[in-house]
Short mmCIF file of C-alpha atoms and ligand atoms in Angstrom, two decimals:
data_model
loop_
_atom_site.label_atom_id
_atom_site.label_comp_id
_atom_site.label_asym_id
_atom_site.label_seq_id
_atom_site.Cartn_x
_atom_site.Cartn_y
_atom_site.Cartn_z
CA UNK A 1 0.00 0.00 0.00
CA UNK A 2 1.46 3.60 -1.03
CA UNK A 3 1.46 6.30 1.59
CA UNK A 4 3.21 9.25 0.88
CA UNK A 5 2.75 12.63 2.85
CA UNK A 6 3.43 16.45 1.92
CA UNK A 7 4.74 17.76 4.84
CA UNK A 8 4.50 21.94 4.99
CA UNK A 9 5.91 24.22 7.80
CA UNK A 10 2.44 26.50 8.25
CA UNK A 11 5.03 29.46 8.92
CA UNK A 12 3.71 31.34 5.58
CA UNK A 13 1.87 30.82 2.59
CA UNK A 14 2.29 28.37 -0.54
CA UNK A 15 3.91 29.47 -3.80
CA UNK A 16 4.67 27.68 -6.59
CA UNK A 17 8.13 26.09 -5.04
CA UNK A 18 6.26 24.77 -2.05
CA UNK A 19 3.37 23.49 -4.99
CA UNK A 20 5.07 21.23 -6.16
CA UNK A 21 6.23 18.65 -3.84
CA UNK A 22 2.53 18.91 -2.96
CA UNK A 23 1.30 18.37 -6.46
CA UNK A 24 4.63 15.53 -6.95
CA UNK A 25 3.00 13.56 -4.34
CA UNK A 26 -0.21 13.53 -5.28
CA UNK A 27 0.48 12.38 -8.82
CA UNK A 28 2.61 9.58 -7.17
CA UNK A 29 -0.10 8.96 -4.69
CA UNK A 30 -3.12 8.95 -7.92
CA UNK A 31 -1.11 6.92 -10.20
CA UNK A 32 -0.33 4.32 -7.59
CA UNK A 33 -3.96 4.42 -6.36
CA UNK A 34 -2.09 5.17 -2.67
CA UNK A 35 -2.85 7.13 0.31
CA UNK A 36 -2.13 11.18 0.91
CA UNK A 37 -1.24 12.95 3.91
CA UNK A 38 -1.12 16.29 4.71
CA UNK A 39 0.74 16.82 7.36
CA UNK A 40 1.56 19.98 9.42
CA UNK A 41 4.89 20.15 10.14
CA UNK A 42 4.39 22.77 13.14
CA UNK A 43 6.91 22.49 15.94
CA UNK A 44 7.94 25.56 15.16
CA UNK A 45 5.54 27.06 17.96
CA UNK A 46 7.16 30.82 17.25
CA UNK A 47 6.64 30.73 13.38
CA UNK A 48 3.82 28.47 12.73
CA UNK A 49 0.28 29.89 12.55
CA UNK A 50 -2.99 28.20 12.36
CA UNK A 51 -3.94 31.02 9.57
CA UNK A 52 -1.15 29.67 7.70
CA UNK A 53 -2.51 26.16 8.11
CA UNK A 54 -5.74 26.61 6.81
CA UNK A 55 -4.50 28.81 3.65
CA UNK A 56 -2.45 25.02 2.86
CA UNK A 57 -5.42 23.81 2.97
CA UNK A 58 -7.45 26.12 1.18
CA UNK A 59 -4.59 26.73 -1.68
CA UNK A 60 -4.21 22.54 -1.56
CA UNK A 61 -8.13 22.60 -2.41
CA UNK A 62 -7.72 25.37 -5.57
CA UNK A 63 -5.19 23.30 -6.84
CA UNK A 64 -7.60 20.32 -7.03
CA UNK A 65 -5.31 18.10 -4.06
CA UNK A 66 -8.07 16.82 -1.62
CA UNK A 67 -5.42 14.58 1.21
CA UNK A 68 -6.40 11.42 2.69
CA UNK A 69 -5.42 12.85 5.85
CA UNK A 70 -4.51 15.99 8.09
CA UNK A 71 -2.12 15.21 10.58
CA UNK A 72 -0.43 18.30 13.21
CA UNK A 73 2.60 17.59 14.54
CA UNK A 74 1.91 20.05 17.39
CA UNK A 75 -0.68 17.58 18.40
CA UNK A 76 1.58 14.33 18.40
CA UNK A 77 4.72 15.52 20.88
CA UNK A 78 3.99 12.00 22.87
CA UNK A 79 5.06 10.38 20.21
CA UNK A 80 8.33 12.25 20.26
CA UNK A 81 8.38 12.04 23.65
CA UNK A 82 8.46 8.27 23.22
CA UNK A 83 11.41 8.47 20.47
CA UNK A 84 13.09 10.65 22.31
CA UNK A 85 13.64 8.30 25.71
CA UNK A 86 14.16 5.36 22.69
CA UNK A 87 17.02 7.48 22.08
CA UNK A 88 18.31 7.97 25.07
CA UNK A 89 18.35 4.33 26.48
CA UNK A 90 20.25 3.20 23.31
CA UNK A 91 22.43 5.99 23.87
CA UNK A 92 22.23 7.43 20.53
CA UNK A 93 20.59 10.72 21.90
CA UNK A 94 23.34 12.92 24.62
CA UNK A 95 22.12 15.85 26.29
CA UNK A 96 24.71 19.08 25.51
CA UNK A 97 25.06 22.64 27.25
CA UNK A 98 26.85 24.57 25.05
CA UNK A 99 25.72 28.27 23.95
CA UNK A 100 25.12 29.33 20.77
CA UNK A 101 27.86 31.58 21.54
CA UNK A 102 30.44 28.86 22.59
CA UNK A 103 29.20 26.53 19.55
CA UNK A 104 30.06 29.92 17.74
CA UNK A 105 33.58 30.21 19.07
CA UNK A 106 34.54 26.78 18.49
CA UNK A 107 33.42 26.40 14.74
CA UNK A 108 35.49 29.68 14.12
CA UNK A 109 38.79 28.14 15.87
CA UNK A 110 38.33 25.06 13.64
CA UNK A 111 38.03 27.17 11.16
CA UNK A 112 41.08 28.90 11.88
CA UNK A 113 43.33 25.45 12.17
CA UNK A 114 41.74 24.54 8.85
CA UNK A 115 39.21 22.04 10.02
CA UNK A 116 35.91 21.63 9.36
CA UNK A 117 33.54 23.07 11.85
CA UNK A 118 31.88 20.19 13.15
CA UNK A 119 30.54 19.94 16.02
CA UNK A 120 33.13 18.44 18.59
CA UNK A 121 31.01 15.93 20.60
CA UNK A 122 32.54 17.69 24.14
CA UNK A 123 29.74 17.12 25.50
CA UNK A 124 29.76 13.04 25.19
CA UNK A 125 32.77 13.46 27.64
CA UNK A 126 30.91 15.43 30.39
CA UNK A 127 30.67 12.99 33.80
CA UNK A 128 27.82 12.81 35.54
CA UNK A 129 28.95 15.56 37.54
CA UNK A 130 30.12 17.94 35.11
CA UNK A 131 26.29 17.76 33.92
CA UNK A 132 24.78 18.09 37.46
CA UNK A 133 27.34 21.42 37.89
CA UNK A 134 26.16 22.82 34.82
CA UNK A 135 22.30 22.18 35.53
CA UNK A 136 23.30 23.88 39.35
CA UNK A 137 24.13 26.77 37.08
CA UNK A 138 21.17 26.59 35.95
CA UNK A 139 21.93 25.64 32.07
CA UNK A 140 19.58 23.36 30.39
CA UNK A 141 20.69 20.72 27.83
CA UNK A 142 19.94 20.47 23.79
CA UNK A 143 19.79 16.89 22.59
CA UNK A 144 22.24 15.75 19.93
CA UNK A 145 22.03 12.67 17.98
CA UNK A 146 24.97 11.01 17.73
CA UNK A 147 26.22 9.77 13.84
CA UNK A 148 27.18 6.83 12.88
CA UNK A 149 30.24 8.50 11.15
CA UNK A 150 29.68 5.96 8.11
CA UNK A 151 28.49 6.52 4.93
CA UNK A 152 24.79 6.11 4.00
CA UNK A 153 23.62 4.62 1.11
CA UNK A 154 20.35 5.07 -0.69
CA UNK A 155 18.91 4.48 -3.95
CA UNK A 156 16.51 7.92 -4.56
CA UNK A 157 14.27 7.53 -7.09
CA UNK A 158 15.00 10.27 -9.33
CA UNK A 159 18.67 10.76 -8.66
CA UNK A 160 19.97 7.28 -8.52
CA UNK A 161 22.47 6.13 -6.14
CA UNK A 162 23.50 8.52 -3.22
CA UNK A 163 25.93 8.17 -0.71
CA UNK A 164 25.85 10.74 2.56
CA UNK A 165 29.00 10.56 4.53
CA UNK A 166 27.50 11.41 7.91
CA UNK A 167 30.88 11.74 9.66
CA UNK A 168 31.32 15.04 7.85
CA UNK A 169 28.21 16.43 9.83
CA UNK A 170 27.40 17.55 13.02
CA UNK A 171 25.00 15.62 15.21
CA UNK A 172 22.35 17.01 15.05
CA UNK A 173 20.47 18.90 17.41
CA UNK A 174 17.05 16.93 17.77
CA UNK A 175 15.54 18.63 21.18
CA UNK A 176 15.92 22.41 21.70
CA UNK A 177 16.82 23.51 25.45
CA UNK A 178 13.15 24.29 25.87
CA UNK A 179 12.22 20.65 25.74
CA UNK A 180 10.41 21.42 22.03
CA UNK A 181 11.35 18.91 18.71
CA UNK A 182 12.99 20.18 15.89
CA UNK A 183 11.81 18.83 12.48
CA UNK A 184 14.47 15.98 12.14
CA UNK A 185 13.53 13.46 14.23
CA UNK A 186 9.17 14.03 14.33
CA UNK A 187 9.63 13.68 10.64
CA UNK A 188 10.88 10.37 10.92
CA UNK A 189 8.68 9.63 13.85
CA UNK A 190 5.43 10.46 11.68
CA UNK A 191 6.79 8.65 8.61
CA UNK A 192 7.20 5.23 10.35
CA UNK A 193 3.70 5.85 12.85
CA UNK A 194 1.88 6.67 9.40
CA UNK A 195 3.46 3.80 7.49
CA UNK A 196 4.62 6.19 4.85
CA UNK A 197 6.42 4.40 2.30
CA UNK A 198 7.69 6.81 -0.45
CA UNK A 199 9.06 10.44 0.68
CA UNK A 200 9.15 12.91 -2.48
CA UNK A 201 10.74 16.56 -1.53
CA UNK A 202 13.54 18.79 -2.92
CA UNK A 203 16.50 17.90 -3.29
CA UNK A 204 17.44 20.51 -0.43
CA UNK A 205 16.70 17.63 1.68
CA UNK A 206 19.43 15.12 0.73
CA UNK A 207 21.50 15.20 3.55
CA UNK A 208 19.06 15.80 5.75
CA UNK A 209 18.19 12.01 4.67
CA UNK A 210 21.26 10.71 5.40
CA UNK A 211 20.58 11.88 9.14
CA UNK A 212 17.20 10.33 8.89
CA UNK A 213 17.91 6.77 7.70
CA UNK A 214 19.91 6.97 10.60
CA UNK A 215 17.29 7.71 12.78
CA UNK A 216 15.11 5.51 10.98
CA UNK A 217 17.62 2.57 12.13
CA UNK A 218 18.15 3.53 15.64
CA UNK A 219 14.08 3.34 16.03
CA UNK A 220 13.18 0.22 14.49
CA UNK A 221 11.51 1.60 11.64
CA UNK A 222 11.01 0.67 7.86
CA UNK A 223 13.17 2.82 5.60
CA UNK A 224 11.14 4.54 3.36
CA UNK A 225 11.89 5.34 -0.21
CA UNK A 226 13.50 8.41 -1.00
CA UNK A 227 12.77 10.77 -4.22
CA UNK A 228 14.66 13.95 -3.98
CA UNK A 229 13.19 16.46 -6.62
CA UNK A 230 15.23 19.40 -8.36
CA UNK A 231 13.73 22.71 -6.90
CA UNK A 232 12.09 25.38 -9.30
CA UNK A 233 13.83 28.36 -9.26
CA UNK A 234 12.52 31.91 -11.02
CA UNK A 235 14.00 33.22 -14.33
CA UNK A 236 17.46 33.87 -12.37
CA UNK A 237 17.73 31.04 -10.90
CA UNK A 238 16.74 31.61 -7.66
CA UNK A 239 14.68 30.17 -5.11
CA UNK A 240 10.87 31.08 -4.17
CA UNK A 241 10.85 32.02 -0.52
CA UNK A 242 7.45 31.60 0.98
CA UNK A 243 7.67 34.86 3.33
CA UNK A 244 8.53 36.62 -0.38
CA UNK A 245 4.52 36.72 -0.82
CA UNK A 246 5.51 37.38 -4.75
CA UNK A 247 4.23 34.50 -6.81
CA UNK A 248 1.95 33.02 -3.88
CA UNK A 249 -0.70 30.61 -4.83
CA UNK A 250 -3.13 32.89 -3.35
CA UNK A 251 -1.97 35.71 -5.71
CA UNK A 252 -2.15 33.46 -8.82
CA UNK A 253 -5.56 32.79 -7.82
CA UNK A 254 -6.37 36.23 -7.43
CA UNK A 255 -4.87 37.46 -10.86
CA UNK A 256 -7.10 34.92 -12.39
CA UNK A 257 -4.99 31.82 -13.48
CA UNK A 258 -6.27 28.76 -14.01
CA UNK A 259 -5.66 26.70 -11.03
CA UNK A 260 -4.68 24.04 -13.62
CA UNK A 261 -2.22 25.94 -15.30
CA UNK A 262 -0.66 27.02 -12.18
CA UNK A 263 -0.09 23.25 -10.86
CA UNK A 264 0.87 22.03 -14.37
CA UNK A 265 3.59 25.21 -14.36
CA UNK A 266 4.75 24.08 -10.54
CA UNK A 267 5.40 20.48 -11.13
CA UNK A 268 6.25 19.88 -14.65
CA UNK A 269 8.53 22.86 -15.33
CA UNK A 270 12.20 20.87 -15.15
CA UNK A 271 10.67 17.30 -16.65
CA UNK A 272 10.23 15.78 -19.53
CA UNK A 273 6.61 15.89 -19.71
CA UNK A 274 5.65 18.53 -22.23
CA UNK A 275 3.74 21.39 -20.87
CA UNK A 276 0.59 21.68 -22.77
CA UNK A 277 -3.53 21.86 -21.86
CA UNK A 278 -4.26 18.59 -19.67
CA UNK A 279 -7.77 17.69 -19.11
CA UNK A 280 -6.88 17.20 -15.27
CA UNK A 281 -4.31 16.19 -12.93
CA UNK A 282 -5.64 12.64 -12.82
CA UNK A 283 -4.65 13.03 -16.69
CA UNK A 284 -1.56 14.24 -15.89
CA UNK A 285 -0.60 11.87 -13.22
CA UNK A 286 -1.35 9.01 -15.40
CA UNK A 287 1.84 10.07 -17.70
CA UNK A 288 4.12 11.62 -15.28
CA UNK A 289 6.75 9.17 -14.03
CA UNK A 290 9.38 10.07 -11.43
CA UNK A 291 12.06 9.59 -13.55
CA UNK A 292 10.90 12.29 -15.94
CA UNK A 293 12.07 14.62 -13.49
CA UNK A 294 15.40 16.23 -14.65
CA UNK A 295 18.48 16.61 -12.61
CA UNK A 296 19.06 19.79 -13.51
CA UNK A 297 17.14 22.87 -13.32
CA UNK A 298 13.38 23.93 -13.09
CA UNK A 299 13.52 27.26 -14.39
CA UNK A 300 9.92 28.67 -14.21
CA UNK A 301 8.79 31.00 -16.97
CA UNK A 302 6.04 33.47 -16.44
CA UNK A 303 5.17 34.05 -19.83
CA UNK A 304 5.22 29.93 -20.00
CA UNK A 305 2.32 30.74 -17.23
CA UNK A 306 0.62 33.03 -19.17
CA UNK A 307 0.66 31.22 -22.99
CA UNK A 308 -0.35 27.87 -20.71
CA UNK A 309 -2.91 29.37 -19.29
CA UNK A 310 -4.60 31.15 -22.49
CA UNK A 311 -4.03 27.57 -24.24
CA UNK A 312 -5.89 25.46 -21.49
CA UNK A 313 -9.06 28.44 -21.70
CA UNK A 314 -9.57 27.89 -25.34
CA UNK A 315 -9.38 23.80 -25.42
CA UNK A 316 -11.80 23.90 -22.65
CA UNK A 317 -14.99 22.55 -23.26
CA UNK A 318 -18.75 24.02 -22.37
CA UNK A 319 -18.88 21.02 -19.73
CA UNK A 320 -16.36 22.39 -17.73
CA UNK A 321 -16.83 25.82 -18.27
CA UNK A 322 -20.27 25.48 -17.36
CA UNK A 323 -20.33 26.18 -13.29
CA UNK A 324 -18.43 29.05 -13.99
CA UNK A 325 -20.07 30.60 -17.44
CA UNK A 326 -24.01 29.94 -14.86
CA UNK A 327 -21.81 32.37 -11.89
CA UNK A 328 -21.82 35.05 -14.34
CA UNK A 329 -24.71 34.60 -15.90
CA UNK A 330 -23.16 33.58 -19.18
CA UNK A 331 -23.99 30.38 -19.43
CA UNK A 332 -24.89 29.88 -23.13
CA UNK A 333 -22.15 27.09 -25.22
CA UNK A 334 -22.89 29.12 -28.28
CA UNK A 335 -20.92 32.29 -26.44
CA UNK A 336 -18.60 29.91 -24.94
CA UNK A 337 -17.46 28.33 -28.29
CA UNK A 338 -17.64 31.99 -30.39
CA UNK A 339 -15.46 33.48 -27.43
CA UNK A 340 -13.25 30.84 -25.51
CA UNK A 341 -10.64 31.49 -28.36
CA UNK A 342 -10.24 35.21 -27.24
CA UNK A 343 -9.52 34.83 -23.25
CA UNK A 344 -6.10 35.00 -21.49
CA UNK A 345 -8.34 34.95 -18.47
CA UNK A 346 -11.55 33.06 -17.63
CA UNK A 347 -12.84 36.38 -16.91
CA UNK A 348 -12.37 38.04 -19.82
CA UNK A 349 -15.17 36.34 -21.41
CA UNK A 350 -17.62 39.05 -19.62
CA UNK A 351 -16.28 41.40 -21.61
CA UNK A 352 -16.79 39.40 -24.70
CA UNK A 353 -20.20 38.88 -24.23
CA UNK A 354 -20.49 42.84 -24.31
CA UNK A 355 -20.00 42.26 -28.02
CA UNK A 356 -23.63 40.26 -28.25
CA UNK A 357 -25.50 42.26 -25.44
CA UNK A 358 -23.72 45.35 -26.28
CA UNK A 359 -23.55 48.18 -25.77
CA UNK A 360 -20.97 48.68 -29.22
CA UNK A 361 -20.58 51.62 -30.72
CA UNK A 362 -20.30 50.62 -34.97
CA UNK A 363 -16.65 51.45 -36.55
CA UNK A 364 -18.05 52.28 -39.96
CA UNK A 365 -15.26 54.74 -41.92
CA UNK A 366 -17.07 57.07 -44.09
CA UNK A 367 -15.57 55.34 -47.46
CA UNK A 368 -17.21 52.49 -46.51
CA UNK A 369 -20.63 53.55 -45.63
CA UNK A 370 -21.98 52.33 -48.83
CA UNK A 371 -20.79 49.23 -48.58
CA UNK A 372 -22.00 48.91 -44.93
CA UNK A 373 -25.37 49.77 -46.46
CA UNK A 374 -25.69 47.18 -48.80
CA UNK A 375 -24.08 44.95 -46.74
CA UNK A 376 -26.94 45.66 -44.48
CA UNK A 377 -29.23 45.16 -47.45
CA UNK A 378 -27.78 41.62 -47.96
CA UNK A 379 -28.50 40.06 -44.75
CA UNK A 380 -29.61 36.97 -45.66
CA UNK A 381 -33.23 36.00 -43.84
CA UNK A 382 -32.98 33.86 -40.98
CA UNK A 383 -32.23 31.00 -39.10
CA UNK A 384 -28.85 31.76 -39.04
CA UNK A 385 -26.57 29.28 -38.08
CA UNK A 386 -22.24 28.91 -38.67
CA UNK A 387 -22.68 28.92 -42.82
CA UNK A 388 -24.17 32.37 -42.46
CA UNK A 389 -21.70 34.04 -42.38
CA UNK A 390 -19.60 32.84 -45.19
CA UNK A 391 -22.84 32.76 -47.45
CA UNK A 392 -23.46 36.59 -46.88
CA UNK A 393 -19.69 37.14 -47.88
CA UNK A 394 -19.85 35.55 -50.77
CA UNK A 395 -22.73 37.52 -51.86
CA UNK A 396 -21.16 40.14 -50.95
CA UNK A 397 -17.65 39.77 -52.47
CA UNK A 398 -19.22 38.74 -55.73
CA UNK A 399 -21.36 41.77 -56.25
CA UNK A 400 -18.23 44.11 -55.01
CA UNK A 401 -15.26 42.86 -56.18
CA UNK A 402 -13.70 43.54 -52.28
CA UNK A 403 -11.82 40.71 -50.94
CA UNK A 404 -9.41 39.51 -47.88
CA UNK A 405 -9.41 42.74 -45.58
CA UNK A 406 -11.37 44.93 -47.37
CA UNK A 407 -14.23 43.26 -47.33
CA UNK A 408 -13.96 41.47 -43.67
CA UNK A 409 -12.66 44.05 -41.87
CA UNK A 410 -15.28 47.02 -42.11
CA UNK A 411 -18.03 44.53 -41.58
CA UNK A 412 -16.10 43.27 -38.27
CA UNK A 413 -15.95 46.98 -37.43
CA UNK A 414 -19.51 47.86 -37.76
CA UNK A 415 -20.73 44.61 -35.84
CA UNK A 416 -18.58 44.86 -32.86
CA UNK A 417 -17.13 47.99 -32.71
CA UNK A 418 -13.52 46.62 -32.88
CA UNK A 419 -10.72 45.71 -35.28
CA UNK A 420 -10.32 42.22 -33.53
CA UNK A 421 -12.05 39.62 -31.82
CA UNK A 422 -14.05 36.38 -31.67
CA UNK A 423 -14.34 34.81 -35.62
CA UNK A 424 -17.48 36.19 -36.56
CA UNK A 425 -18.91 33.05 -38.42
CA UNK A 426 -19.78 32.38 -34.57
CA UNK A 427 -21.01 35.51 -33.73
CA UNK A 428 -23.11 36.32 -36.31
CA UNK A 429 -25.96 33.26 -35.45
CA UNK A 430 -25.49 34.90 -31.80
CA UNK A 431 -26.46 38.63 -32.77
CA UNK A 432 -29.28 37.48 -34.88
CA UNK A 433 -30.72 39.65 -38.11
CA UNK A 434 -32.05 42.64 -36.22
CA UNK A 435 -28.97 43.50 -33.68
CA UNK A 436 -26.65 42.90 -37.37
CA UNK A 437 -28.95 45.14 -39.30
CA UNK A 438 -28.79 48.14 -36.56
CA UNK A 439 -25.38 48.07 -35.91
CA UNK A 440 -24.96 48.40 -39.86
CA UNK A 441 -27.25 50.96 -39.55
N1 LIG B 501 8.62 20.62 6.68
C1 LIG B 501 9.67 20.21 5.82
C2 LIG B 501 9.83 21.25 4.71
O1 LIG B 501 8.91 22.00 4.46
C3 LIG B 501 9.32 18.86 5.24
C4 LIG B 501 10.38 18.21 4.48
C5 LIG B 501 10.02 16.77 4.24
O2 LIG B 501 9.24 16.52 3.34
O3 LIG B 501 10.46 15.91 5.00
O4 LIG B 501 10.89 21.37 4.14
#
């Protein structure tokens, strides 16, 4: 059984670099008919905000990812609690009283000497007494995991064999001095308590893994597999910060982009799938394989957003436009079909449909007045349907002479008022005789 979980720090809101491990995990968790968790990861009491937590959710929902299940860290410390004595007993997990002024000293003199600054390990050399002295002065110990010092092998997904030499690292600080978890070792507690069995996240994480399959070991627990994902950058390579605001999911939504178009943009940029108008994400999740997923770059594009976007509005068919068309009160297919070619925005098709209920003021140049006129004359009698159009040009063109331009053009003018717009074989049934013959008029 699949179980994979998106894991977001609620300490701001989601943009498109935080979209798409979301979006990678639910395609992995769709195609493989598996299980999706959400899960808070808020132990960062100071930073994380409920707020925050329910805009996830709510941006999760635009983007058409409805998880499994919502899990909060803040409300599982027992668990941690748990690990954390686990630790201790199998003496993997050493309490430490150094400052972060001390810590700060030290890395600079191994600096100076020329040697990495890793964290010494003084502390594994305290006696019992040295620690009851420094808790008499009233300092209160951070918990440090203590390495393995080997190298860690794994075999990620997208990247292929990695090795992590651990015994270049520090060991990590698990438990702050205020008793509360960092996100190290709840992650791993969560992933084996909620049988998670495929981790997908940015390749930021990859050492961060090494340290974890550590963890994983020292507590019993099934190794998951790993999938570390290249991270999309903007057009300068750089990275999206979440507290940036620019670029926001919530801002996308508001400027009107398809919610589509934005998740196709967040996870497909930097793979091999082509970017083009899917009918959903289940359609998309069907073709997108892990190993699509380049190992270099994901440079997004914002005009890639915008041409995306446009494309997806005019493949879109009445069915799904529907909903939104019967909001407006626009809900007619004929409109939709004449105008869906014209929008860069869903929105934009209110003011198309000015062009049928008007008001339009008539672009008729006065060296084409009498042409207008017996254009008007030559309105063939109705029904009207899509041949209209090209049988009252041909009429037309015959008894002129005009052609191309000249003869589409001014009659484009005088029906809508503009020199561009939806193809007027599909407008004209929509007008209907007696709107045609006034605006010729
Ligand atoms: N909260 C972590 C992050 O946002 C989760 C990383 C992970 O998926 O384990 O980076």
């Amino acid at each position: 059984m699949t179980t994979v979980r998106y894991a977001p720090s609620p300490t701001g809101r989601l943009h498109l670099g935080n979209a798409r491990p979301a979006l990678l995990n639910w395609f992995f968790a769709r195609s493989h008919s598996g299980t999706y968790i959400l899960r808070m990861d808020d132990t960062d009491t100071a930073r994380s905000t409920r707020e925050f937590a329910d805009g996830i959710e709510r941006d999760l929902a635009w983007l058409g990812i409805v998880p499994d299940a919502l899990v909060r860290q803040s409300e599982r410390t027992a668990l941690y609690e748990t690990a954390k004595l686990k630790l201790i007993e199998s003496g993997r997990l050493y309490p430490a009283y150094e400052t972060e002024d001390e810590l700060d000293r030290r890395r600079k003199r191994a600096r100076a000497m020329g040697k990495p600054p890793i964290y010494d390990r003084a502390a594994l050399r305290l006696t019992a007494e040295d620690r009851a002295r420094l808790e008499g002065e009233g300092r209160k110990p951070h918990w440090r995991f203590k390495l393995d010092g080997k190298p860690v092998h794994f075999t990620d997904l997208i990247k292929g064999e990695q090795t992590v030499n651990t015994a270049s690292m520090s060991d990590p600080v698990l438990v702050r001095e205020d008793g509360s978890f960092l996100y190290t070792l709840p992650s791993v507690v969560d992933d084996i308590d909620l049988g998670i069995t495929h981790v997908i996240r940015g390749e930021d994480h990859v050492s961060n893994t090494g340290t974890q399959i550590e963890i994983f070991e020292a507590l019993g627990g099934k190794v998951p597999f790993f999938a570390h994902h290249n991270l999309l950058t903007d057009a300068e390579g750089q990275g999206f910060s979440k507290r940036l605001g620019s670029l926001s999911l919530s801002d996308l939504r508001e400027q009107g982009y398809e919610s589509l178009a934005v998740a196709e943009m967040a996870a497909l940029t930097g793979t091999s799938l082509p970017i083009e108008p899917y009918e959903s994400l289940d359609a998309i999740a069907s073709r997108l394989e892990l190993s699509m997923i380049s190992h270099g770059s994901a440079r997004f594009d914002p005009a890639e957003l915008d041409s995306l976007n446009a494309r997806i509005l005019h493949a879109m068919p009445y069915e799904l436009a529907r909903p939104r068309l019967e909001e407006l009160g626009l809900a007619s297919e004929p409109l939709w079909l004449a105008n869906r070619q014209n929008l860069n925005r869903f929105s934009d098709i209110q003011e198309w449909s000015k062009l049928i209920s008007g008001p339009v003021v008539p672009i008729i140049e006065p060296e084409d007045r009498e042409f207008i006129d017996l254009a008007r004359d030559m309105l063939p009698a109705e029904p009207w349907d899509e041949a209209t159009w090209i049988l009252w040009t041909n009429a037309l063109k015959e008894r002129t002479g005009r052609k191309g331009k000249s003869l589409f053009l001014p009659l484009r003018m005088a029906l809508t008022g503009r020199h561009d717009g939806p193809e007027l074989k599909a407008l004209l049934p929509l007008l209907g005789r007696r709107v045609c013959q006034d605006r010729l008029s």
